[in-house]
Short mmCIF file of C-alpha atoms and ligand atoms in Angstrom, two decimals:
data_model
loop_
_atom_site.label_atom_id
_atom_site.label_comp_id
_atom_site.label_asym_id
_atom_site.label_seq_id
_atom_site.Cartn_x
_atom_site.Cartn_y
_atom_site.Cartn_z
CA UNK A 416 34.09 71.72 62.16
CA UNK A 417 31.86 70.36 64.96
CA UNK A 418 28.69 68.75 64.36
CA UNK A 419 25.58 71.01 64.09
CA UNK A 420 24.03 69.88 67.61
CA UNK A 421 27.41 70.60 69.28
CA UNK A 422 27.73 73.78 67.48
CA UNK A 423 24.27 74.73 68.86
CA UNK A 424 25.45 73.98 72.31
CA UNK A 425 28.47 76.22 71.66
CA UNK A 426 26.05 78.90 70.45
CA UNK A 427 23.70 78.80 73.47
CA UNK A 428 26.60 78.84 75.84
CA UNK A 429 28.49 81.54 74.41
CA UNK A 430 25.57 83.67 74.16
CA UNK A 431 25.05 83.11 77.85
CA UNK A 432 28.58 84.04 78.48
CA UNK A 433 28.25 87.36 76.43
CA UNK A 434 25.06 88.41 78.36
CA UNK A 435 27.06 87.82 81.75
CA UNK A 436 30.41 89.45 80.37
CA UNK A 437 28.85 92.83 78.66
CA UNK A 438 25.82 93.29 80.74
CA UNK A 439 27.14 92.38 84.26
CA UNK A 440 31.07 92.80 84.03
CA UNK A 441 31.87 95.53 81.61
CA UNK A 442 31.57 99.23 81.71
CA UNK A 443 30.15 99.84 78.27
CA UNK A 444 31.31 103.27 76.64
CA UNK A 445 30.80 102.56 72.91
CA UNK A 446 29.02 105.81 71.80
CA UNK A 447 26.68 104.05 69.21
CA UNK A 448 25.19 101.70 71.60
CA UNK A 449 22.22 101.99 73.77
CA UNK A 450 20.55 100.57 77.00
CA UNK A 451 16.82 99.48 77.15
CA UNK A 452 15.06 99.63 80.35
CA UNK A 453 13.55 96.57 81.96
CA UNK A 454 9.94 97.52 80.55
CA UNK A 455 11.39 97.81 77.03
CA UNK A 456 12.95 94.52 77.30
CA UNK A 457 9.86 93.01 78.75
CA UNK A 458 7.57 94.05 76.10
CA UNK A 459 10.13 93.04 73.40
CA UNK A 460 9.94 89.56 74.86
CA UNK A 461 6.18 89.71 74.84
CA UNK A 462 5.71 90.41 71.13
CA UNK A 463 6.93 87.30 69.59
CA UNK A 464 4.02 86.68 67.37
CA UNK A 465 4.18 90.14 66.04
CA UNK A 466 8.15 89.44 65.58
CA UNK A 467 7.05 86.62 63.06
CA UNK A 468 4.77 88.57 60.94
CA UNK A 469 4.64 90.56 57.67
CA UNK A 470 3.06 93.79 56.79
CA UNK A 471 3.91 94.83 53.44
CA UNK A 472 2.10 97.81 51.85
CA UNK A 473 1.75 101.48 51.42
CA UNK A 474 1.31 104.37 53.90
CA UNK A 475 -0.42 107.71 53.52
CA UNK A 476 1.18 111.12 54.10
CA UNK A 477 0.63 111.11 57.96
CA UNK A 478 2.55 107.91 57.96
CA UNK A 479 -0.49 105.56 58.74
CA UNK A 480 -1.11 102.31 57.00
CA UNK A 481 -3.10 102.72 53.72
CA UNK A 482 -3.05 99.46 51.96
CA UNK A 483 -1.74 96.09 52.97
CA UNK A 484 -1.11 93.18 50.64
CA UNK A 485 -1.56 90.32 53.30
CA UNK A 486 -4.38 89.17 55.41
CA UNK A 487 -4.39 89.26 59.25
CA UNK A 488 -3.37 92.78 59.63
CA UNK A 489 -6.08 94.34 61.75
CA UNK A 490 -4.08 94.65 64.79
CA UNK A 491 -0.67 94.94 63.20
CA UNK A 492 -1.86 98.17 61.25
CA UNK A 493 -3.17 99.56 64.33
CA UNK A 494 0.13 98.82 66.11
CA UNK A 495 2.13 100.52 63.34
CA UNK A 496 -0.17 103.52 63.20
CA UNK A 497 0.02 103.99 67.07
CA UNK A 498 3.86 103.85 67.21
CA UNK A 499 3.91 106.29 64.34
CA UNK A 500 1.55 108.61 66.26
CA UNK A 501 3.69 108.27 69.47
CA UNK A 502 6.93 109.18 67.82
CA UNK A 503 5.50 111.98 65.81
CA UNK A 504 4.10 113.34 69.04
CA UNK A 505 7.49 113.12 70.90
CA UNK A 506 9.46 114.80 68.20
CA UNK A 507 6.67 117.23 66.77
CA UNK A 508 6.54 115.91 63.23
CA UNK A 509 3.45 115.39 61.18
CA UNK A 510 4.97 112.35 59.31
CA UNK A 511 7.04 109.42 60.45
CA UNK A 512 8.03 106.13 58.92
CA UNK A 513 8.77 103.46 61.56
CA UNK A 514 9.15 100.66 59.24
CA UNK A 515 12.97 101.05 58.97
CA UNK A 516 15.09 98.19 60.62
CA UNK A 517 18.06 100.52 61.22
CA UNK A 518 19.66 103.77 60.78
CA UNK A 519 21.60 102.70 57.81
CA UNK A 520 18.21 101.45 56.20
CA UNK A 521 16.61 104.93 57.25
CA UNK A 522 19.71 106.68 55.45
CA UNK A 523 19.03 104.29 52.60
CA UNK A 524 15.40 104.95 51.96
CA UNK A 525 15.69 108.48 52.57
CA UNK A 526 18.84 109.40 50.54
CA UNK A 527 17.20 107.36 47.62
CA UNK A 528 13.83 109.08 48.07
CA UNK A 529 15.41 112.61 48.11
CA UNK A 530 17.61 111.80 45.14
CA UNK A 531 14.46 110.58 43.17
CA UNK A 532 12.33 113.60 44.30
CA UNK A 533 15.06 116.06 43.57
CA UNK A 534 16.30 114.24 40.36
CA UNK A 535 19.71 115.24 41.42
CA UNK A 536 22.41 112.77 42.43
CA UNK A 537 24.63 115.17 44.23
CA UNK A 538 24.75 115.07 48.10
CA UNK A 539 26.76 117.52 50.48
CA UNK A 540 28.02 115.54 53.51
CA UNK A 541 30.39 116.05 56.31
CA UNK A 542 33.71 114.35 55.44
CA UNK A 543 34.04 110.93 56.73
CA UNK A 544 37.32 111.82 58.36
CA UNK A 545 35.34 114.50 60.44
CA UNK A 546 32.55 112.25 61.74
CA UNK A 547 30.13 111.40 58.98
CA UNK A 548 28.83 107.88 59.07
CA UNK A 549 29.97 105.55 56.25
CA UNK A 550 26.45 105.45 54.96
CA UNK A 551 26.77 109.08 54.13
CA UNK A 552 30.08 108.63 52.23
CA UNK A 553 30.90 107.74 48.69
CA UNK A 554 32.96 104.76 49.88
CA UNK A 555 29.80 103.42 51.59
CA UNK A 556 26.12 103.21 50.96
CA UNK A 557 25.57 106.68 49.47
CA UNK A 558 28.25 106.11 46.64
CA UNK A 559 28.63 102.39 46.27
CA UNK A 560 24.94 101.39 46.59
CA UNK A 561 23.10 104.69 45.73
CA UNK A 562 25.51 106.06 43.15
CA UNK A 563 25.40 109.41 44.73
CA UNK A 564 28.03 111.92 44.17
CA UNK A 565 29.59 113.22 47.44
CA UNK A 566 30.73 116.89 47.91
CA UNK A 567 32.10 117.55 51.29
CA UNK A 568 31.08 120.19 53.78
CA UNK A 569 34.12 122.31 54.72
CA UNK A 570 34.99 121.30 58.23
CA UNK A 571 36.68 123.47 60.71
CA UNK A 572 38.90 121.25 62.64
CA UNK A 573 39.53 124.00 65.57
CA UNK A 574 35.77 124.22 66.09
CA UNK A 575 35.25 120.54 65.46
CA UNK A 576 32.34 121.39 63.32
CA UNK A 577 31.01 122.27 59.86
CA UNK A 578 32.23 125.72 58.71
CA UNK A 579 28.91 127.46 57.75
CA UNK A 580 30.41 130.30 55.70
CA UNK A 581 32.53 127.96 53.47
CA UNK A 582 29.86 125.30 53.37
CA UNK A 583 27.47 127.91 52.22
CA UNK A 584 29.85 128.71 49.25
CA UNK A 585 30.19 124.94 48.45
CA UNK A 586 26.40 124.36 48.39
CA UNK A 587 25.85 127.25 46.24
CA UNK A 588 28.47 126.10 43.76
CA UNK A 589 27.52 122.57 43.74
CA UNK A 590 23.78 122.75 43.94
CA UNK A 591 23.08 119.43 45.41
CA UNK A 592 19.61 117.62 45.74
CA UNK A 593 20.63 116.66 49.26
CA UNK A 594 22.41 118.31 52.07
CA UNK A 595 23.26 116.16 55.15
CA UNK A 596 24.04 116.95 58.70
CA UNK A 597 24.73 114.76 61.70
CA UNK A 598 27.32 111.96 62.16
CA UNK A 599 29.06 109.26 64.22
CA UNK A 600 31.76 111.33 65.82
CA UNK A 601 29.38 114.21 66.74
CA UNK A 602 30.37 116.59 69.60
CA UNK A 603 28.54 119.87 68.80
CA UNK A 604 25.20 120.80 67.08
CA UNK A 605 25.57 121.32 63.22
CA UNK A 606 24.71 124.62 61.60
CA UNK A 607 21.50 123.74 60.00
CA UNK A 608 20.03 127.15 60.77
CA UNK A 609 22.92 128.96 59.29
CA UNK A 610 22.70 126.94 56.12
CA UNK A 611 19.04 126.45 55.56
CA UNK A 612 18.59 129.44 53.34
CA UNK A 613 21.13 128.37 51.04
CA UNK A 614 19.83 124.78 50.89
CA UNK A 615 16.24 126.43 49.95
CA UNK A 616 18.00 128.62 47.38
CA UNK A 617 19.41 125.84 45.45
CA UNK A 618 16.45 123.51 45.97
CA UNK A 619 18.32 120.91 48.23
CA UNK A 620 16.31 118.79 50.71
CA UNK A 621 18.01 118.82 54.32
CA UNK A 622 18.46 115.62 55.84
CA UNK A 623 19.77 115.23 59.43
CA UNK A 624 21.13 111.98 60.69
CA UNK A 625 20.20 111.79 64.43
CA UNK A 626 21.10 108.32 64.99
CA UNK A 627 23.63 109.15 67.72
CA UNK A 628 21.79 112.12 69.44
CA UNK A 629 18.10 111.12 69.20
CA UNK A 630 17.92 110.70 72.83
CA UNK A 631 19.41 114.06 73.59
CA UNK A 632 16.99 115.79 70.97
CA UNK A 633 14.13 113.90 72.65
CA UNK A 634 15.26 115.30 76.02
CA UNK A 635 15.82 118.85 74.59
CA UNK A 636 19.41 118.97 75.27
CA UNK A 637 21.22 119.10 71.91
CA UNK A 638 19.64 120.71 68.86
CA UNK A 639 16.13 120.71 67.56
CA UNK A 640 16.65 119.87 63.86
CA UNK A 641 13.22 119.89 62.65
CA UNK A 642 12.68 123.46 64.09
CA UNK A 643 16.15 124.48 62.91
CA UNK A 644 15.53 123.72 59.16
CA UNK A 645 15.91 119.93 58.65
CA UNK A 646 13.23 118.68 56.27
CA UNK A 647 14.02 115.22 57.50
CA UNK A 648 15.36 113.18 60.50
CA UNK A 649 16.87 109.86 59.81
CA UNK A 650 17.95 107.81 62.88
CA UNK A 651 18.55 104.66 64.74
CA UNK A 652 16.21 104.04 67.69
CA UNK A 653 19.02 102.46 69.93
CA UNK A 654 22.07 104.65 70.74
CA UNK A 655 21.25 107.68 73.12
CA UNK A 656 17.65 107.00 72.44
CA UNK A 657 16.84 103.85 74.54
CA UNK A 658 14.63 101.81 72.13
CA UNK A 659 14.92 98.39 70.54
CA UNK A 660 17.28 98.34 67.81
CA UNK A 661 15.51 99.79 64.70
CA UNK A 662 15.33 102.94 62.52
CA UNK A 663 12.88 105.81 61.80
CA UNK A 664 12.45 108.68 59.48
CA UNK A 665 10.38 111.94 60.28
CA UNK A 666 9.42 115.06 58.92
CA UNK A 667 6.68 117.59 58.47
CA UNK A 668 5.68 117.87 54.71
CA UNK A 669 4.01 121.21 54.54
CA UNK A 670 4.83 121.99 50.89
CA UNK A 671 4.19 119.94 47.73
CA UNK A 672 7.92 119.52 47.33
CA UNK A 673 8.18 118.01 50.87
CA UNK A 674 4.97 115.93 50.15
CA UNK A 675 6.74 114.46 46.98
CA UNK A 676 9.72 113.75 48.94
CA UNK A 677 7.74 111.73 51.58
CA UNK A 678 6.06 109.67 48.75
CA UNK A 679 9.50 108.97 47.28
CA UNK A 680 10.90 107.91 50.67
CA UNK A 681 7.87 105.83 51.31
CA UNK A 682 8.55 104.21 47.98
CA UNK A 683 12.10 103.50 48.71
CA UNK A 684 11.01 101.90 51.80
CA UNK A 685 8.48 99.71 50.31
CA UNK A 686 8.69 98.04 47.81
CA UNK A 687 12.30 99.23 47.13
CA UNK A 688 14.22 98.06 50.45
CA UNK A 689 11.91 96.46 53.01
CA UNK A 690 9.84 93.39 52.93
CA UNK A 691 9.68 92.05 56.62
CA UNK A 692 9.88 95.47 58.79
CA UNK A 693 10.52 93.66 62.03
CA UNK A 694 7.33 94.63 63.74
CA UNK A 695 7.98 92.91 67.16
CA UNK A 696 10.17 96.01 68.03
CA UNK A 697 7.28 98.67 67.66
CA UNK A 698 5.55 98.36 70.92
CA UNK A 699 8.93 98.45 72.74
CA UNK A 700 9.57 101.69 70.52
CA UNK A 701 6.48 103.35 72.02
CA UNK A 702 7.32 102.37 75.51
CA UNK A 703 10.96 103.95 74.97
CA UNK A 704 9.08 107.05 73.67
CA UNK A 705 7.13 107.30 76.76
CA UNK A 706 10.19 106.89 79.07
CA UNK A 707 11.95 109.84 76.83
CA UNK A 708 8.74 111.89 77.29
CA UNK A 709 8.90 111.57 80.96
CA UNK A 710 12.58 111.02 81.92
CA UNK A 711 14.26 112.26 78.73
CA UNK A 712 15.17 115.72 79.86
CA UNK A 713 16.91 114.53 83.15
CA UNK A 714 18.57 111.54 81.33
CA UNK A 715 19.86 113.70 78.47
CA UNK A 716 21.08 116.59 80.70
CA UNK A 717 22.96 114.08 82.97
CA UNK A 718 24.48 112.19 79.94
CA UNK A 719 25.96 115.65 78.68
CA UNK A 720 27.01 116.64 81.93
CA UNK A 721 28.94 113.33 82.50
CA UNK A 722 30.55 113.50 79.28
CA UNK A 723 31.72 117.17 79.88
CA UNK A 724 32.99 116.05 83.46
CA UNK A 725 34.99 113.09 81.90
CA UNK A 726 36.24 115.56 79.20
CA UNK A 727 37.56 117.99 81.95
CA UNK A 728 38.79 115.51 84.29
CA UNK A 729 40.85 113.57 81.65
CA UNK A 730 42.17 116.76 80.26
CA UNK A 731 43.10 118.02 83.93
CA UNK A 732 45.00 114.76 84.09
CA UNK A 733 47.10 114.97 81.21
CA UNK A 734 45.11 113.45 78.44
CA UNK A 735 44.64 115.30 75.15
CA UNK A 736 40.73 115.65 74.93
CA UNK A 737 39.49 117.10 71.70
CA UNK A 738 37.77 120.50 71.54
CA UNK A 739 39.17 121.72 74.97
CA UNK A 740 38.56 125.47 73.87
CA UNK A 741 34.83 124.54 73.21
CA UNK A 742 34.25 122.60 76.48
CA UNK A 743 34.95 119.19 75.06
CA UNK A 744 31.43 118.37 74.04
CA UNK A 745 27.76 119.23 73.90
CA UNK A 746 26.75 115.68 73.27
CA UNK A 747 27.08 112.11 74.74
CA UNK A 748 30.47 111.57 73.70
CA UNK A 749 34.05 112.80 73.82
CA UNK A 750 37.07 112.38 71.69
CA UNK A 751 40.59 111.63 73.11
CA UNK A 752 43.93 111.73 71.34
CA UNK A 753 45.84 108.99 72.86
CA UNK A 754 48.77 109.12 70.32
CA UNK A 755 51.37 109.87 73.11
CA UNK A 756 50.30 106.76 74.97
CA UNK A 757 50.57 104.34 72.15
CA UNK A 758 47.66 105.10 70.02
CA UNK A 759 43.96 104.17 69.83
CA UNK A 760 44.24 100.76 68.99
CA UNK A 761 46.69 99.72 71.93
CA UNK A 762 44.67 101.76 74.43
CA UNK A 763 41.24 100.49 73.38
CA UNK A 764 42.75 96.94 73.68
CA UNK A 765 44.27 97.74 77.04
CA UNK A 766 41.02 99.14 78.29
CA UNK A 767 39.14 96.10 76.94
CA UNK A 768 41.60 94.08 79.23
CA UNK A 769 40.26 96.15 82.06
CA UNK A 770 36.67 95.51 80.94
CA UNK A 771 36.12 99.08 79.78
CA UNK A 772 34.73 98.85 76.42
CA UNK A 773 34.98 101.86 73.84
CA UNK A 774 36.38 102.08 70.24
CA UNK A 775 39.36 103.31 68.53
CA UNK A 776 38.54 106.18 66.17
CA UNK A 777 40.24 108.24 63.42
CA UNK A 778 40.57 111.92 64.18
CA UNK A 779 40.07 114.51 61.49
CA UNK A 780 43.79 115.32 61.38
CA UNK A 781 45.01 111.62 61.38
CA UNK A 782 46.50 110.01 58.45
CA UNK A 783 43.15 108.71 57.07
CA UNK A 784 44.75 105.55 55.87
CA UNK A 785 45.88 104.37 59.29
CA UNK A 786 42.55 102.97 60.28
CA UNK A 787 44.18 100.18 62.32
CA UNK A 788 45.89 102.54 64.52
CA UNK A 789 44.29 106.00 64.61
CA UNK A 790 45.17 108.65 67.26
CA UNK A 791 41.88 108.57 68.89
CA UNK A 792 39.32 106.96 71.16
CA UNK A 793 35.59 107.75 71.14
CA UNK A 794 33.98 107.43 74.55
CA UNK A 795 30.18 107.53 75.08
CA UNK A 796 28.30 108.21 78.39
CA UNK A 797 24.84 107.03 77.83
CA UNK A 798 25.13 103.54 79.25
CA UNK A 799 26.81 104.65 82.46
CA UNK A 800 24.56 107.55 82.77
CA UNK A 801 21.42 105.37 82.54
CA UNK A 802 22.84 103.15 85.26
CA UNK A 803 22.96 106.02 87.68
CA UNK A 804 26.66 107.34 87.34
CA UNK A 805 26.72 111.04 88.54
CA UNK A 806 29.92 113.28 88.33
CA UNK A 807 31.66 111.77 91.20
CA UNK A 808 31.32 108.29 89.84
CA UNK A 809 32.48 109.49 86.37
CA UNK A 810 35.62 110.88 88.08
CA UNK A 811 36.15 107.58 89.68
CA UNK A 812 35.80 105.76 86.37
CA UNK A 813 38.21 108.28 84.84
CA UNK A 814 40.79 107.45 87.46
CA UNK A 815 40.60 103.87 86.31
CA UNK A 816 40.79 104.97 82.72
CA UNK A 817 43.82 107.13 83.46
CA UNK A 818 45.51 104.11 85.19
CA UNK A 819 45.26 102.16 82.12
CA UNK A 820 45.90 104.82 79.55
CA UNK A 821 49.19 106.07 81.49
CA UNK A 822 50.32 102.39 82.19
CA UNK A 823 50.12 103.05 86.00
CA UNK A 824 48.56 99.52 86.67
CA UNK A 825 48.11 96.44 84.78
CA UNK A 826 44.80 96.18 82.92
CA UNK A 827 44.03 92.97 84.74
CA UNK A 828 44.50 94.68 88.03
CA UNK A 829 42.25 97.68 87.09
CA UNK A 830 39.65 95.07 85.82
CA UNK A 831 39.02 94.11 89.53
CA UNK A 832 38.10 97.73 90.45
CA UNK A 833 35.80 97.81 87.19
CA UNK A 834 34.16 94.67 88.32
CA UNK A 835 33.38 96.11 91.83
CA UNK A 836 32.17 99.62 90.39
CA UNK A 837 29.96 97.65 87.82
CA UNK A 838 28.43 95.71 90.79
CA UNK A 839 27.29 99.03 92.51
CA UNK A 840 25.30 100.19 89.35
CA UNK A 841 23.17 97.09 88.73
CA UNK A 842 19.89 98.84 87.99
CA UNK A 843 18.68 101.03 85.23
CA UNK A 844 17.35 104.53 85.68
CA UNK A 845 15.33 106.93 83.96
CA UNK A 846 12.88 104.50 82.84
CA UNK A 847 10.38 101.86 84.07
CA UNK A 848 11.09 98.44 85.66
CA UNK A 849 8.14 96.80 83.99
CA UNK A 850 5.15 97.32 81.67
CA UNK A 851 2.59 97.53 84.61
CA UNK A 852 4.80 100.42 86.35
CA UNK A 853 4.55 102.39 82.88
CA UNK A 854 0.73 101.96 82.58
CA UNK A 855 0.15 102.83 86.34
CA UNK A 856 2.28 106.02 85.74
CA UNK A 857 0.09 106.88 82.80
CA UNK A 858 -3.10 106.19 84.77
CA UNK A 859 -1.98 108.27 87.53
CA UNK A 860 -0.85 111.19 85.43
C1 PLP B 742 25.31 108.65 62.21
C2 PLP B 742 25.16 107.30 61.96
N1 PLP B 742 24.06 107.07 61.12
C3 PLP B 742 23.78 105.61 61.04
C4 PLP B 742 24.33 104.65 61.71
C5 PLP B 742 23.84 103.31 61.36
O1 PLP B 742 22.93 102.80 62.25
P1 PLP B 742 22.48 101.37 62.39
O2 PLP B 742 23.47 100.71 63.00
O3 PLP B 742 21.25 101.50 63.12
O4 PLP B 742 22.23 100.84 60.83
C6 PLP B 742 25.29 104.89 62.66
C7 PLP B 742 25.91 103.96 63.35
O5 PLP B 742 26.41 103.91 64.36
C8 PLP B 742 25.59 106.14 62.71
O6 PLP B 742 26.66 106.63 63.73
#
């Protein structure tokens, strides 16, 4: 191993190379990643003191700071309260907790809180093989850390969705404390409305993991979980929602049972799972909320349009795109079955060689033990959309993807075209270029 100073030189140089590579030279299509505006990045860089501070304590039922255990908090408490109010206002909830540092943390605190509130360790979830996140599953956080028993929703592979009638039967029989919706391979809105009554009947809390689709929800282009029956939304703030990396939980506690749940979730945040809550991200989260209030509808609409355009175009050009009968997707992502072209691992690697970055993905009908070479690819459109891609640009990008998938050209040759395409889209749309621009916009409005 090198000496420490030489390792630091390597670290700095490699970090610079990374910024150049992924930001300037690659087309980023990983569905779980986000893209911040220059204004959000600027304010993140300006909140360095905040990013070094601690704010342990308790919050009240509206999500505001109630008690702090350290001194020096007068502005920090205000910053947390204001951010909480901003996100509540954007999503129409009466309570939010912005102390979560990630989507997994939001799930950890929420699942723990709800299992305490319901005194019930059973949780109905989407099967991992059908798109749930590992944190929902008995093989991940839910089972291995929280000791929850998973019972699976019944999933209809043809519909690429939870089967509401059969899942109703499962929920009624299992009587869980929590029923979850949402996921990581997430093409169509989940049937919350259809299952809410059964959840109420058995006394289960409904938790909706919006990590992937929070930006689409903010833009009114997917489903509206809190109005459809979800008691709580858990989420990352950095996928389709273009904020800093972080997490959030939201809800509107209108009954004693929901108030109890909020208190248990808050307890699961502090003191159970958070000490530093990474406060430096909060002003950036607020600016991202403003951007979504102003530009969210257009951004989310174009993201979905771009995903659907790609689905149709790739399908017409001989690639098996999942859920063809259903129009491929209503979200920011599509799923491809590239088994016929060598499998997800090979194609994802070939595309990386062409500087198109996405991930291999198990599909519901895959042998679930073949994680290393599944049939699928998951492709996300939030990054390219925010850089200004419209339908015609998407088709051009799909032509490059097709060249690689079908082996028509070497990935290294396609890479030249990718570099040229990336150069054309070098500014970030649907957001503010700096904080001044955001503030001026507010003053004018
Ligand atoms: C549905 C879902 N929930 C939670 C997470 C975890 O989010 P984070 O990376 O913010 O912990 C992910 C990650 O992609 C996800 O897809």
